[in-house]
């Protein structure tokens, strides 16, 4: 792409963004990250994934984004590094332990976990404090990790469905093991309550189990019989009826929404508007924590898409995104022989309804508050 053409595209997108974003802030990491994890409402943890030494950083969001009033009087528009350290290898998965200054990571090479102290007021250094031995010395995808919402710090982890176990961080004691003989690799692992968790497999199967009992888990088989398709799963979390739902998205762009209480049935489904097969480790689907029916999807390209599942039906249909964040793709100049920029991760802000954070393969990190196109011209409401 010629420089002049690139500048024109960038200028057009910038003008468009004045109408489509309430806020948009950009940060450039020295090396790209595949992990974005909130450590508080105004700070996020990131880490590199190269095979050698990587930075692990806690970034504070721009103060101007967080200001509810008089934003024009707030001069601070940049991300700030509040704590930092180094890892000896890649970080492919990172989970913050709620209520602590502790995080747990996995390198994607084995199922072992690394435990980190994120520092505090007296120290700005992130340092490794321990490890948890996994079941596999080598793993194609590494472990998935979920922190138990309450009680003493505990993590659920595993590379395959038969590996899943609950470990207490302080003692390293195994408190629970999932009883199944399946060797299906995991694509997601999350708690849907303090004791009940959902494990999504790459083949589209979903297991639901309770850590209080050794009873076999509930199993919902894949929505598709295609063997070459990889699936990613997310469950809505919260007390509302709309929170009892699970979405599965495939590498071919098929999306299926089910009720958590009846995973075998498809509540609604759609074919997402994606143009390339999903990369096997980067695709991510997430329910919006405070917007009913909205999901976000990334990993198919340099774009983050927002969809309204309320518009989907019982039969498969093509779905158009409600909103697309194209900032990563637009701001990365491509040549004929360059590798296209793709989004490596994204997360919703836990409290701000339309604020998301996204990262891309060029090292860019964006935090953006999007405007619902159906509400433009009116006051933005959740």
Coordinates of C-alpha atoms in Angstrom, one line a residue, residues 158-291:
X158 CA -6.2 -28.1 32.9
X159 CA -5.1 -28.7 29.3
X160 CA -7.6 -31.5 28.5
X161 CA -11.0 -32.1 30.0
X162 CA -9.7 -35.1 31.9
X163 CA -7.0 -32.9 33.5
X164 CA -9.3 -30.4 35.1
X165 CA -8.6 -29.9 38.8
X166 CA -9.1 -27.3 41.5
X167 CA -5.9 -26.3 43.3
X168 CA -5.5 -24.2 46.5
X169 CA -2.7 -21.6 45.8
X170 CA -1.4 -21.3 49.3
X171 CA -0.8 -25.1 49.9
X172 CA -0.8 -26.5 46.3
X173 CA -3.3 -29.0 47.5
X174 CA -5.7 -30.5 44.9
X175 CA -9.2 -29.9 46.2
X176 CA -11.2 -31.4 43.3
X177 CA -10.7 -33.5 40.1
X178 CA -13.1 -33.8 37.2
X179 CA -14.2 -37.4 36.7
X180 CA -14.1 -38.1 33.0
X181 CA -12.0 -40.3 30.7
X182 CA -12.2 -37.9 27.7
X183 CA -9.0 -36.5 26.3
X184 CA -10.6 -33.6 24.5
X185 CA -8.4 -30.4 24.6
X186 CA -9.9 -27.4 26.3
X187 CA -10.6 -24.1 24.6
X188 CA -12.2 -22.4 27.7
X189 CA -12.7 -22.9 31.4
X190 CA -14.8 -20.6 33.7
X191 CA -16.9 -20.6 36.9
X192 CA -20.6 -19.7 36.4
X193 CA -21.1 -19.6 40.2
X194 CA -18.9 -20.1 43.2
X195 CA -18.8 -23.9 42.8
X196 CA -20.3 -24.7 39.4
X197 CA -18.0 -24.4 36.3
X198 CA -18.2 -24.8 32.6
X199 CA -15.5 -26.4 30.5
X200 CA -15.6 -25.9 26.7
X201 CA -13.7 -28.2 24.4
X202 CA -12.2 -27.5 21.0
X203 CA -14.6 -30.0 19.4
X204 CA -17.6 -28.0 20.6
X205 CA -18.6 -30.2 23.5
X206 CA -19.4 -28.5 26.8
X207 CA -19.2 -30.0 30.3
X208 CA -20.8 -28.5 33.4
X209 CA -19.7 -29.8 36.8
X210 CA -19.9 -28.8 40.5
X211 CA -16.7 -28.8 42.6
X212 CA -18.7 -29.9 45.7
X213 CA -19.5 -33.3 44.3
X214 CA -17.6 -36.1 42.5
X215 CA -20.6 -36.9 40.4
X216 CA -20.0 -37.1 36.6
X217 CA -20.4 -33.8 34.8
X218 CA -23.3 -32.9 32.5
X219 CA -22.2 -33.2 28.9
X220 CA -23.5 -31.4 25.8
X221 CA -22.1 -32.5 22.5
X222 CA -20.9 -30.3 19.7
X223 CA -23.5 -28.4 17.6
X224 CA -21.6 -29.7 14.5
X225 CA -20.1 -33.0 13.4
X226 CA -17.4 -31.3 11.3
X227 CA -14.0 -32.6 12.6
X228 CA -11.9 -29.8 11.2
X229 CA -13.8 -27.1 13.0
X230 CA -12.6 -25.7 16.4
X231 CA -15.0 -24.1 18.9
X232 CA -14.7 -21.5 21.6
X233 CA -17.2 -21.0 24.4
X234 CA -18.3 -18.3 26.9
X235 CA -21.0 -18.3 29.5
X236 CA -22.8 -15.2 30.6
X237 CA -22.2 -14.5 34.3
X238 CA -24.6 -12.8 36.6
X239 CA -27.9 -13.1 38.5
X240 CA -30.3 -12.0 35.7
X241 CA -32.2 -14.6 33.6
X242 CA -30.3 -13.4 30.5
X243 CA -27.1 -14.5 32.3
X244 CA -28.0 -18.2 32.1
X245 CA -26.8 -18.6 28.5
X246 CA -23.8 -20.1 26.7
X247 CA -22.5 -19.2 23.3
X248 CA -20.3 -21.4 21.1
X249 CA -18.4 -19.9 18.1
X250 CA -16.6 -22.1 15.6
X251 CA -13.5 -21.4 13.4
X252 CA -15.9 -21.2 10.4
X253 CA -18.0 -18.5 12.1
X254 CA -21.0 -20.5 13.2
X255 CA -22.4 -19.2 16.4
X256 CA -24.9 -21.1 18.7
X257 CA -26.6 -19.8 21.8
X258 CA -28.0 -22.2 24.4
X259 CA -29.6 -22.0 27.8
X260 CA -27.2 -23.1 30.5
X261 CA -29.9 -25.4 31.9
X262 CA -30.5 -27.0 28.5
X263 CA -27.2 -27.0 26.6
X264 CA -28.5 -29.6 24.1
X265 CA -31.0 -27.2 22.6
X266 CA -30.1 -24.2 20.4
X267 CA -31.9 -21.1 21.6
X268 CA -30.7 -19.1 18.6
X269 CA -27.9 -19.3 16.0
X270 CA -26.2 -17.4 13.2
X271 CA -23.4 -17.4 10.7
X272 CA -21.1 -14.5 11.7
X273 CA -19.8 -12.1 9.1
X274 CA -16.2 -13.3 9.2
X275 CA -14.0 -13.5 6.2
X276 CA -11.1 -15.7 7.2
X277 CA -10.9 -19.0 9.3
X278 CA -10.3 -18.3 12.9
X279 CA -6.7 -18.7 14.1
X280 CA -6.6 -21.7 16.4
X281 CA -5.4 -19.9 19.5
X282 CA -6.6 -16.3 19.1
X283 CA -10.4 -16.5 18.6
X284 CA -12.3 -15.1 21.5
X285 CA -16.0 -14.7 22.2
X286 CA -17.4 -12.9 25.2
X287 CA -20.8 -11.9 26.5
X288 CA -21.1 -8.2 27.5
X289 CA -21.3 -8.1 31.3
X290 CA -23.8 -5.3 31.5
X291 CA -25.5 -5.2 28.0

